[in-house]
CSV table of C-alpha atoms and ligand atoms in Angstrom, one decimal:
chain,number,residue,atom,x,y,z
A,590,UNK,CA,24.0,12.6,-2.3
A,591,UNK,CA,21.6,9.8,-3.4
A,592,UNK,CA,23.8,7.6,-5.7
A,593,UNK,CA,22.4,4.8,-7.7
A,594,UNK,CA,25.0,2.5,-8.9
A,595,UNK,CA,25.0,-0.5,-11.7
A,596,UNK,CA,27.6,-3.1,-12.0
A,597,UNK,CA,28.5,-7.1,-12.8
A,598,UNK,CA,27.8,-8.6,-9.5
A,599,UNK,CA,30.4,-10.4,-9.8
A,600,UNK,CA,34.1,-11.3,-8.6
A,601,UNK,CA,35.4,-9.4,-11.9
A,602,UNK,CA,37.6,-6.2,-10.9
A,603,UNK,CA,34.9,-3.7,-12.1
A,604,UNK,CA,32.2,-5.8,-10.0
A,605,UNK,CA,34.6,-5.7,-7.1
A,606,UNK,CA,35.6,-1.9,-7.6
A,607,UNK,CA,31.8,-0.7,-7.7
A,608,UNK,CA,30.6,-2.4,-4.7
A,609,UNK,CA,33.6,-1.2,-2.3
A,610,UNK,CA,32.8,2.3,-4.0
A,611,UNK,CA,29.1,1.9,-3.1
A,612,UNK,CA,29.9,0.4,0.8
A,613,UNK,CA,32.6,3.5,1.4
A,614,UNK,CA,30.1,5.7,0.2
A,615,UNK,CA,27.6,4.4,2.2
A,616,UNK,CA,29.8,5.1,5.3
A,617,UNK,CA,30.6,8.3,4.8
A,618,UNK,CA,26.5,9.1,4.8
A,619,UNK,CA,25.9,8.9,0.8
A,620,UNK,CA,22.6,7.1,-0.2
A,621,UNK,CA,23.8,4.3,-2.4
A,622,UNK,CA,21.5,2.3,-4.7
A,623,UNK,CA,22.9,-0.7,-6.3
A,624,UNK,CA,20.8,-1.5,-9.5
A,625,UNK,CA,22.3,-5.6,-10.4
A,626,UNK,CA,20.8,-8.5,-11.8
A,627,UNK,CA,21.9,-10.8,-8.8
A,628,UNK,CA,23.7,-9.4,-5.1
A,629,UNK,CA,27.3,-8.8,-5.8
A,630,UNK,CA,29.1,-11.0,-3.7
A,631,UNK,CA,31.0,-7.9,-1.9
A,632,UNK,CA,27.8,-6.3,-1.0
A,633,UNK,CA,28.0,-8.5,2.7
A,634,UNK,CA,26.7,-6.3,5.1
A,635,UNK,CA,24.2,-3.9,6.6
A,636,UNK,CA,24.4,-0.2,6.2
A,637,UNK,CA,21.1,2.2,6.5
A,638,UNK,CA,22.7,3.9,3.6
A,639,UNK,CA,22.9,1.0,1.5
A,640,UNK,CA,20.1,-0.4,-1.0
A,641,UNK,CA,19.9,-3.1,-3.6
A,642,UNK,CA,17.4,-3.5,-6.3
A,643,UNK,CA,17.6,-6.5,-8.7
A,644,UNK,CA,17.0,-6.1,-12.3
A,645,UNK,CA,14.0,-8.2,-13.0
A,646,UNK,CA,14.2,-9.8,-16.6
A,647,UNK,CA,10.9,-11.6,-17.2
A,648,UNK,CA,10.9,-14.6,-19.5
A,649,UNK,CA,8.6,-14.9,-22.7
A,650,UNK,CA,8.8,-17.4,-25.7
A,651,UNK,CA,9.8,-14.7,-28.3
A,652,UNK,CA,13.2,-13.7,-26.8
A,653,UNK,CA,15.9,-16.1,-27.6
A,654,UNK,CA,18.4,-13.3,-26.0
A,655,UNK,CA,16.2,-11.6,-23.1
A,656,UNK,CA,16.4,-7.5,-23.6
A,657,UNK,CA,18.2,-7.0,-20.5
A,658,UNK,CA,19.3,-3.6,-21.6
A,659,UNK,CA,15.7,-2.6,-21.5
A,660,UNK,CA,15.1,-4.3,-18.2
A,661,UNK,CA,18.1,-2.5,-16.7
A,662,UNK,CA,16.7,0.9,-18.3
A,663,UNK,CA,13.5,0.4,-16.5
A,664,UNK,CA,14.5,-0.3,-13.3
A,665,UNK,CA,17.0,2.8,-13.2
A,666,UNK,CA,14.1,4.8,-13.7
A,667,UNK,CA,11.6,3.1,-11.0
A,668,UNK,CA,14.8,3.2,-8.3
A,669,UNK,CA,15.8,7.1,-9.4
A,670,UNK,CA,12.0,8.3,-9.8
A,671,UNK,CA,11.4,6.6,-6.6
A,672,UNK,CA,14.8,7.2,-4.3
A,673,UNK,CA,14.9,10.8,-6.0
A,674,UNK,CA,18.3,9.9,-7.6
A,675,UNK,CA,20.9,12.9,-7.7
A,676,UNK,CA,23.0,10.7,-10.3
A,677,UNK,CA,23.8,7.6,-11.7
A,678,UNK,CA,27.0,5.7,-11.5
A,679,UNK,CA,27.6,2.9,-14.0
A,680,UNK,CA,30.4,0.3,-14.2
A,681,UNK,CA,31.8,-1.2,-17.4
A,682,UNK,CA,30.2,0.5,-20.2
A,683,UNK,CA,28.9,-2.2,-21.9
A,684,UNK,CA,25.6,-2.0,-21.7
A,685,UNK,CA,25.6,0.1,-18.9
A,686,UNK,CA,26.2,3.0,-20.1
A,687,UNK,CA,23.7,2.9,-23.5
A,688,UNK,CA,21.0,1.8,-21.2
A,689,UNK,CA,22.0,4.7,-18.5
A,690,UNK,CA,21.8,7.2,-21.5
A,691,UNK,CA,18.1,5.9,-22.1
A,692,UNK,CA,17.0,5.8,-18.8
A,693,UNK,CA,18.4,9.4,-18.4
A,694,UNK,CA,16.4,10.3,-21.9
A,695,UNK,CA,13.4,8.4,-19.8
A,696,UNK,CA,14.1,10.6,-16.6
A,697,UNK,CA,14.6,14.1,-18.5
A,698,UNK,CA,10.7,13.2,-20.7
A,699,UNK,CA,9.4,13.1,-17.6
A,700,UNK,CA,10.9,16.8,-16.1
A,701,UNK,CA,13.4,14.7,-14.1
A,702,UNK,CA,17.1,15.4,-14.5
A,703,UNK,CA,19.7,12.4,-13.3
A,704,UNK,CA,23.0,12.8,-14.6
A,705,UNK,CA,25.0,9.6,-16.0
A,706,UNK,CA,28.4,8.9,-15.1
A,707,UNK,CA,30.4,5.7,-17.1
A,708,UNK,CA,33.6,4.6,-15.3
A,709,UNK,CA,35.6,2.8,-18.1
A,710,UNK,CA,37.5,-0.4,-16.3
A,711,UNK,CA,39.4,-2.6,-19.1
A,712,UNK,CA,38.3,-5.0,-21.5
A,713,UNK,CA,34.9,-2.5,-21.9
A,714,UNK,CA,36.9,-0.6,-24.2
A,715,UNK,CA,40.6,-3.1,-25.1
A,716,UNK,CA,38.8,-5.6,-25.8
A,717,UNK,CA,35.2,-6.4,-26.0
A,718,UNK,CA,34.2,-2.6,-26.3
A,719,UNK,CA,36.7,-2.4,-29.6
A,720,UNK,CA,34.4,-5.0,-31.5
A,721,UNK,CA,32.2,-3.6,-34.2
A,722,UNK,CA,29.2,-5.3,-32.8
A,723,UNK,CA,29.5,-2.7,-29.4
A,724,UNK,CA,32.0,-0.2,-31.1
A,725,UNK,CA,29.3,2.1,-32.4
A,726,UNK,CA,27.1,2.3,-28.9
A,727,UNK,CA,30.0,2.4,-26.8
A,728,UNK,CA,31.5,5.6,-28.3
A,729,UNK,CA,28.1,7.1,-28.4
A,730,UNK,CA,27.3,5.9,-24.8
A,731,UNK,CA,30.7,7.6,-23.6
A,732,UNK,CA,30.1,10.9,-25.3
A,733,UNK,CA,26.6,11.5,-23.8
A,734,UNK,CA,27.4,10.3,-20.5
A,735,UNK,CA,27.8,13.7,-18.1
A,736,UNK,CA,31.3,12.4,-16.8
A,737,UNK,CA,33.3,9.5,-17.6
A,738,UNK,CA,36.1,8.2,-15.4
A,739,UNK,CA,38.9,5.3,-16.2
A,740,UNK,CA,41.0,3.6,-13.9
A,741,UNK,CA,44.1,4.3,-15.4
A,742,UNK,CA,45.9,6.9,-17.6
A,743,UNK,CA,46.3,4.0,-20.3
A,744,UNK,CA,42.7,3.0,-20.7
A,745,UNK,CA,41.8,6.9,-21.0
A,746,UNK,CA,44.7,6.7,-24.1
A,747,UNK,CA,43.1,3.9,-25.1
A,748,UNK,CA,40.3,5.5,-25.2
A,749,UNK,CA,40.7,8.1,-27.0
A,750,UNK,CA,43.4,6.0,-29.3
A,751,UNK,CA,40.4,3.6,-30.3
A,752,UNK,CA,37.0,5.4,-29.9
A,753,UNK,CA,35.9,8.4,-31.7
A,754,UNK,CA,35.6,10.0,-28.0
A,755,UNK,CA,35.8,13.5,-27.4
A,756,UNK,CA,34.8,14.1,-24.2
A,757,UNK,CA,37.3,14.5,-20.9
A,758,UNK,CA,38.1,11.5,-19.1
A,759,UNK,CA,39.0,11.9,-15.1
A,760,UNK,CA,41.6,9.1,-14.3
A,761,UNK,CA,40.6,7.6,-10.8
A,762,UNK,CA,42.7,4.7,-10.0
A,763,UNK,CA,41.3,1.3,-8.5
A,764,UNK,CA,41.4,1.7,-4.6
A,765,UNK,CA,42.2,-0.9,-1.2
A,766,UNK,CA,40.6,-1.3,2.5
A,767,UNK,CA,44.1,-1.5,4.2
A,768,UNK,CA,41.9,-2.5,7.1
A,769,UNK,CA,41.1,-5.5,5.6
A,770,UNK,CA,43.6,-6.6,2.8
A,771,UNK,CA,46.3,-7.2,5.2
A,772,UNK,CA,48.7,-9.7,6.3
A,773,UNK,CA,47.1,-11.8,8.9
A,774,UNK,CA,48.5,-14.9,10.6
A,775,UNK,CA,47.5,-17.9,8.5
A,776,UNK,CA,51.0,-19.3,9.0
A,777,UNK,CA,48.9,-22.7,9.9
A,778,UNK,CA,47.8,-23.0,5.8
A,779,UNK,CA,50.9,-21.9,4.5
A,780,UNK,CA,52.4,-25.1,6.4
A,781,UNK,CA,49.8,-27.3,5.3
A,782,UNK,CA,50.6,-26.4,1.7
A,783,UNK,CA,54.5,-25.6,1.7
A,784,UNK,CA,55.5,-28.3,4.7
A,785,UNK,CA,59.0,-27.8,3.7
A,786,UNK,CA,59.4,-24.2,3.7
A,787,UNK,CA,58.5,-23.7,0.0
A,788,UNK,CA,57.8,-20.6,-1.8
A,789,UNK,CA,54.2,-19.4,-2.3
A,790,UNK,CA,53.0,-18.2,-5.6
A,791,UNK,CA,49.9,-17.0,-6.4
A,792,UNK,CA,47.7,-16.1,-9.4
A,793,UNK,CA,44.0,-15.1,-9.2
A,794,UNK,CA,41.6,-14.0,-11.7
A,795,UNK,CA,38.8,-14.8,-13.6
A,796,UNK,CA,40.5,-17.1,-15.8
A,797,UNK,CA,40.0,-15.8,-19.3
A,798,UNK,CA,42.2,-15.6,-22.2
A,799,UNK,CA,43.7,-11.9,-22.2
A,800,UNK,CA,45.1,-13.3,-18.6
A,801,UNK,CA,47.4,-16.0,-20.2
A,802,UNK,CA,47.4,-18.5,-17.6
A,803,UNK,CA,49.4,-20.7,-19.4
A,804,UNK,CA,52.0,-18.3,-18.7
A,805,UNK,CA,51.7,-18.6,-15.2
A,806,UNK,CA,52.2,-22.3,-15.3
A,807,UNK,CA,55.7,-21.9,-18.0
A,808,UNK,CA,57.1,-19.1,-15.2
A,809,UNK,CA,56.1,-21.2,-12.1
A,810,UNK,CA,57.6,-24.6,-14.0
A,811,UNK,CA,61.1,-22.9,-14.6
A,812,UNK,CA,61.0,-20.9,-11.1
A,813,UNK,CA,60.4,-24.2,-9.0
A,814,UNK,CA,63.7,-25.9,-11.2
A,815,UNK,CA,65.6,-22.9,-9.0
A,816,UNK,CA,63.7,-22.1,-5.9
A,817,UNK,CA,61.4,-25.1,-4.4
A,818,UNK,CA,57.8,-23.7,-4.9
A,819,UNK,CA,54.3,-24.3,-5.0
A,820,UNK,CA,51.6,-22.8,-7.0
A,821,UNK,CA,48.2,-21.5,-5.9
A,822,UNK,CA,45.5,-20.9,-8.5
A,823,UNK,CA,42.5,-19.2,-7.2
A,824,UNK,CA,39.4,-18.0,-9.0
A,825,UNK,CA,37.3,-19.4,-11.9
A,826,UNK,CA,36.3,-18.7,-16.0
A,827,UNK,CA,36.6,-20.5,-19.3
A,828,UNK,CA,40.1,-21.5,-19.3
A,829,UNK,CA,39.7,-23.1,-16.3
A,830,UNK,CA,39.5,-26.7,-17.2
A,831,UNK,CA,42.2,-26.4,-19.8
A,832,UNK,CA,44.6,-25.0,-17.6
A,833,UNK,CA,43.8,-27.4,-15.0
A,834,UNK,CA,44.3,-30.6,-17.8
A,835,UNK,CA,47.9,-28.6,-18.4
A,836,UNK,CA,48.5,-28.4,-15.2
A,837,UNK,CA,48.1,-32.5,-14.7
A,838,UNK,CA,50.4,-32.7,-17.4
A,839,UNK,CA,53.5,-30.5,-16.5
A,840,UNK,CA,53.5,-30.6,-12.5
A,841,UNK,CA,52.8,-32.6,-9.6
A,842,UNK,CA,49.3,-32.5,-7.9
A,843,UNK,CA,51.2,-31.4,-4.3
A,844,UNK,CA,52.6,-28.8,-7.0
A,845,UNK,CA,49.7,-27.2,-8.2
A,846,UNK,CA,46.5,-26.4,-6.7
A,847,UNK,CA,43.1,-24.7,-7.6
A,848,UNK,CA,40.8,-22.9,-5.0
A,849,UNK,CA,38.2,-22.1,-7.1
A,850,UNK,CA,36.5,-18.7,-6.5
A,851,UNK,CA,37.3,-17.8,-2.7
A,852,UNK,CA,35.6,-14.3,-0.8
A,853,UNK,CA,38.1,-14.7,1.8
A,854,UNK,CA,41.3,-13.9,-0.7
A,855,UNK,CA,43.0,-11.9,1.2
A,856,UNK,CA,43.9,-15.1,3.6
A,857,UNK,CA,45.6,-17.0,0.9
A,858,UNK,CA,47.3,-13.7,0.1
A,859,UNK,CA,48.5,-13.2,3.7
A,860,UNK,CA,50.8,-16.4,3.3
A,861,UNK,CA,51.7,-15.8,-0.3
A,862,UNK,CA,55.5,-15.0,-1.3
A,863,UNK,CA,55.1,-13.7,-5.4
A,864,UNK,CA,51.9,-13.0,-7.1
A,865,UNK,CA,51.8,-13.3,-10.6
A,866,UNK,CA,49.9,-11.5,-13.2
A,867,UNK,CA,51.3,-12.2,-17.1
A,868,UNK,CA,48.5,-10.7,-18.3
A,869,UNK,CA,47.9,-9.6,-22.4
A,870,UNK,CA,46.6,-6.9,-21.3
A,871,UNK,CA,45.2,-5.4,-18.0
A,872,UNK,CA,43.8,-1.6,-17.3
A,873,UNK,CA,44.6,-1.6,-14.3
A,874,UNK,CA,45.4,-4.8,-12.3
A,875,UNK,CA,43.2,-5.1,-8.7
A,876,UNK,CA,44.4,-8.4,-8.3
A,877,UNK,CA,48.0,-7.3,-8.1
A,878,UNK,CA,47.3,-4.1,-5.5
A,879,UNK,CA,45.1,-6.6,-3.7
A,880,UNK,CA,48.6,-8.2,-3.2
A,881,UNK,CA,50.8,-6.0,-2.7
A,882,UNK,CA,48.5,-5.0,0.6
A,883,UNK,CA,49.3,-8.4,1.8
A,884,UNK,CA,52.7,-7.8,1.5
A,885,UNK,CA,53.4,-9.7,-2.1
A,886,UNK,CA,55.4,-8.7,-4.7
A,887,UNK,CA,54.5,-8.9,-8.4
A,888,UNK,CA,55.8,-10.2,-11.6
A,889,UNK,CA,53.5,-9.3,-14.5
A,890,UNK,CA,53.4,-7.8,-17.8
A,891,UNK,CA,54.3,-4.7,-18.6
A,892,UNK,CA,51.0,-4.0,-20.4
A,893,UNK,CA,48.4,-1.6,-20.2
A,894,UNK,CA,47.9,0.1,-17.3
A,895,UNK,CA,49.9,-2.2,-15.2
A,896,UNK,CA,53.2,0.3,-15.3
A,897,UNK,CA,51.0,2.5,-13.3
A,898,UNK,CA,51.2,0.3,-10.4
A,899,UNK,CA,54.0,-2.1,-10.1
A,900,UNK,CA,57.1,-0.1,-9.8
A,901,UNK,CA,59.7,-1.9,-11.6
A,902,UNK,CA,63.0,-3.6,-9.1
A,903,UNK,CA,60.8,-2.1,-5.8
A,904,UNK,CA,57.4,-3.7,-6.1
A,905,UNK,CA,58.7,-6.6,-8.5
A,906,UNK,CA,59.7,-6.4,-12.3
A,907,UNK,CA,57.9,-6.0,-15.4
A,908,UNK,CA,58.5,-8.1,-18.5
A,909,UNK,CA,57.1,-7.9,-22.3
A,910,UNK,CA,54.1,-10.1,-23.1
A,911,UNK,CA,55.3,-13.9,-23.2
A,912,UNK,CA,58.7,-13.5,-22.0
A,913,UNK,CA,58.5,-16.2,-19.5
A,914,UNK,CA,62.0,-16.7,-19.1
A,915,UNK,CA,62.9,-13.2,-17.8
A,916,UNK,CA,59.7,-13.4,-15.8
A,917,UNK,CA,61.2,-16.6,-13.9
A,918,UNK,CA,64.2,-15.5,-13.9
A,919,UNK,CA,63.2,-12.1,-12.0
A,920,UNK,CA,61.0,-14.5,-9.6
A,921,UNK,CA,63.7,-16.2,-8.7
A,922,UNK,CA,65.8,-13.2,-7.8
A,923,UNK,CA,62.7,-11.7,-5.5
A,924,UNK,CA,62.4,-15.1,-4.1
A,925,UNK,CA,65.9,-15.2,-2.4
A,926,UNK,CA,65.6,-15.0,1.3
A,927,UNK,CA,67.7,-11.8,1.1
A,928,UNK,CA,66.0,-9.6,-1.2
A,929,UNK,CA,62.2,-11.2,-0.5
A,930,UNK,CA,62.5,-8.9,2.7
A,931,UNK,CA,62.6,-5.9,1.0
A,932,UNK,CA,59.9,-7.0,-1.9
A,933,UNK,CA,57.4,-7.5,0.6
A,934,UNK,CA,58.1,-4.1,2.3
A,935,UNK,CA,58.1,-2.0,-0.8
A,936,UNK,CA,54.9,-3.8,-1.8
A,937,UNK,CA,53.0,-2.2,0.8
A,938,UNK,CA,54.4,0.8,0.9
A,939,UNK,CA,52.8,1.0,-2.9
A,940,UNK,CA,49.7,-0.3,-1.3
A,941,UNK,CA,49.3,2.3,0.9
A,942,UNK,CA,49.3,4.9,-2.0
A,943,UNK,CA,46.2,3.5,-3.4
A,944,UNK,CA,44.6,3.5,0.3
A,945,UNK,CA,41.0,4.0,-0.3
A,946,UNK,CA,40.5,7.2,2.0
A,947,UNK,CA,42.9,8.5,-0.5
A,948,UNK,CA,40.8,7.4,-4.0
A,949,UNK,CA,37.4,8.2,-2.4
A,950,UNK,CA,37.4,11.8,-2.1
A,951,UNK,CA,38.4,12.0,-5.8
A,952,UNK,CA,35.1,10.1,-7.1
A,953,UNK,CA,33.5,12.7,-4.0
A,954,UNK,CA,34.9,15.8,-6.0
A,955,UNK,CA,34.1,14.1,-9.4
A,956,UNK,CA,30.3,13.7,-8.6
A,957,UNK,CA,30.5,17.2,-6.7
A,958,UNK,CA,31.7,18.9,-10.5
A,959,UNK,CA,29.3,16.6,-12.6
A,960,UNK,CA,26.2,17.8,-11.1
A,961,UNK,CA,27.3,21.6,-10.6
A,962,UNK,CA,28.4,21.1,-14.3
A,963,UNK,CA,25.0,19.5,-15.5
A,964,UNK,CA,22.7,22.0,-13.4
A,965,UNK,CA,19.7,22.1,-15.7
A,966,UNK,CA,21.3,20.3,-18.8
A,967,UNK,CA,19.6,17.1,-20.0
B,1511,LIG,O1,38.3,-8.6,-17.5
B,1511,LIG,C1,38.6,-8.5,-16.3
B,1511,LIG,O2,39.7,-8.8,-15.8
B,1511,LIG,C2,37.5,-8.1,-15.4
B,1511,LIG,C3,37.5,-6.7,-15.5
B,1511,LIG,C4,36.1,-6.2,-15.0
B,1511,LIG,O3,35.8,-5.1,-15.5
B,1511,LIG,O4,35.4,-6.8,-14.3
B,1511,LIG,O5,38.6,-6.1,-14.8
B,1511,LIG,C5,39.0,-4.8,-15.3
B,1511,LIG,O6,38.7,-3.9,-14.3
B,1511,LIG,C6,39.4,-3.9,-13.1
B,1511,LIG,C7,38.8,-2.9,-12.1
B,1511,LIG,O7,38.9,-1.6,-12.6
B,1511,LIG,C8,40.9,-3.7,-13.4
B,1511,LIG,O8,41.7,-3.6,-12.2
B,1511,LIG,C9,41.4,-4.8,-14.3
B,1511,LIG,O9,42.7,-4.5,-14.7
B,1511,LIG,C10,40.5,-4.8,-15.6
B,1511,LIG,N1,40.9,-6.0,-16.4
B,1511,LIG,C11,41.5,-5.9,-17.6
B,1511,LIG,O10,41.8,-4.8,-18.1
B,1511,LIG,C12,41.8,-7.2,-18.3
């Protein structure tokens, strides 16, 4: 198949999701076509299956906000006019999908039929999709796409909770490379930054709001009153600096540290004890499986889509949104040399069902259905 697929390229989850899709794809002998305004930061290597084409977005006086979704419209129609496109595959509706749906109208006036596929990943639809600014072109954008996918069963409820939707949604959980999210032997940097045998916690993300990092900090402040800890921050976004000014003011600097955004995450997680993931609200949760392949167990929420992946006393423990207490407490008890065994076994066991030689054959069969389904439709 000749794939062309449209994403952030960035180190956000759906970013992240759509560029391991496109490399595994790639490998297995798909043409893949990655249509993104800059080279997401996953897309590291060569493959003769693999192309990128960046959206060009030329500058004029008139536009105080440049027409991207134009831009992006355009260019899906140069890469599948000229590439001979079976489909499209976009990530995070917003605008993906609405300028998929007019590059398809584009396609379809010109005798060429490419069929669109949205994949729903989070705040697309929880949170920023639900606004009425998007509300409107979002539920439109969803209905005439040709298949539409989310990453967990609660974001396809959300879905259809919030959004007048009424088209079927395939649930296709987020995926891992085993091969490379694995434990390695790092023990040298887990010395330098626990040189008395402390606990490593971690918590990575893009640092917005709906992740309540200040959580983080209230569990990890109680949790190192009963187990001698240190905190790792890694990743970057707006509530970065306020969390980092918090930070000054309830812990030690040899406490707390940030990394800032890292590629190489997977090293940090080798030598990490407890990952933890408070979030408001969270479709899914890539962070968390890309810990629990490194052998970390979770504390998190118990929000969204987040039951669907941390199984709750074998992988870690679940709490409501907020309750930091019972989150620190339940670190604590993972944390204690005889149960942390255990945690960390269970964590990759979980790991391994979200392996992605399993997930890939179901986006395989998915595209397979869509374009037997769409034969001659427009
Ligand atoms: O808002 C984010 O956290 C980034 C966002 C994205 O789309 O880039 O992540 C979402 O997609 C990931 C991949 O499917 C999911 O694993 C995350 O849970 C989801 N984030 C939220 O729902 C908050």
């Amino acid at each position: 198949m000749k794939i062309g697929i449209v994403c952030y390229p960035t180190f956000g989850g759906s970013g992240v999701v759509a560029t391991e899709l496109g490399k595994a794809l790639a490998q297995v002998g798909h043409q893949v076509h990655f249509i993104t305004y800059s080279q997401p930061p996953r897309l590291d290597f060569f493959n003769e299956n693999l192309f990128y084409h960046e959206v060009n977005i030329p500058a004029y006086p008139l536009f105080q906000y440049p027409p991207y979704e134009s831009a992006l419209s355009s260019e899906m129609v140069h890469v599948a006019r000229y590439a001979g496109l079976d489909l499209l595959h976009v990530h995070y509706a917003i605008p993906h999908a609405s300028s998929a749906y007019l590059a398809k109208q584009i396609l379809a006036s010109q005798g060429i039929h490419v069929p669109v596929i949205t994949t729903l990943h989070g705040t697309d639809i929880t949170l920023v999709g639900k606004d009425d600014s998007y509300a409107p072109v979002v539920s439109f954008s969803i209905n005439y796409s040709d298949g539409v996918t989310a990453v967990s069963e609660f974001l396809k409820q959300d879905t259809y909770r919030h959004f007048d939707v009424a088209s079927d949604i395939e649930v296709i959980p987020n995926f891992i490379d085993l091969d490379r999210f694995k434990k390695q032997k790092k023990e040298h940097f887990k010395l330098a930054i626990c040189p008395n045998d402390e606990k490593l916690v971690v918590h990575t993300s893009n640092f917005r709001k709906v992740k309540r990092i200040d959580d983080v900090l209230e569990i990890f402040c109680r949790l190192r009153k009963e187990v001698p800890s240190k905190l790792l921050l890694v990743g970057d976004g707006p509530e970065r600096a306020r969390i980092e000014k918090k930070a000054r003011e309830l812990c030690s600097p040899e406490d707390v540290r940030f990394l800032g955004k890292l590629d190489a995450i997977e090293e940090v997680l080798s030598v990490a004890d407890l990952f933890l993931m408070p979030s408001e609200s969270e479709s899914f949760g890539l962070a968390a499986l890309e810990a629990l392949a490194c052998e970390v167990p979770l504390i998190t929420s118990n929000a969204g889509g987040l039951p669907e992946l941390n199984v709750q006393g074998v992988t870690g423990f679940m709490s409501n949104v907020g309750d930091v207490d019972e989150m620190a407490r339940n670190a604590a008890f993972i944390l204690k040399d005889e149960n942390l065994r255990k945690f960390k076994a269970n964590a990759l066991a979980r790991a391994r069902d979200f392996e992605i030689s399993k997930i890939l054959p179901l986006y395989e069969r998915y595209y397979r259905s869509v374009l037997e389904s769409s034969k001659g439709g427009s």
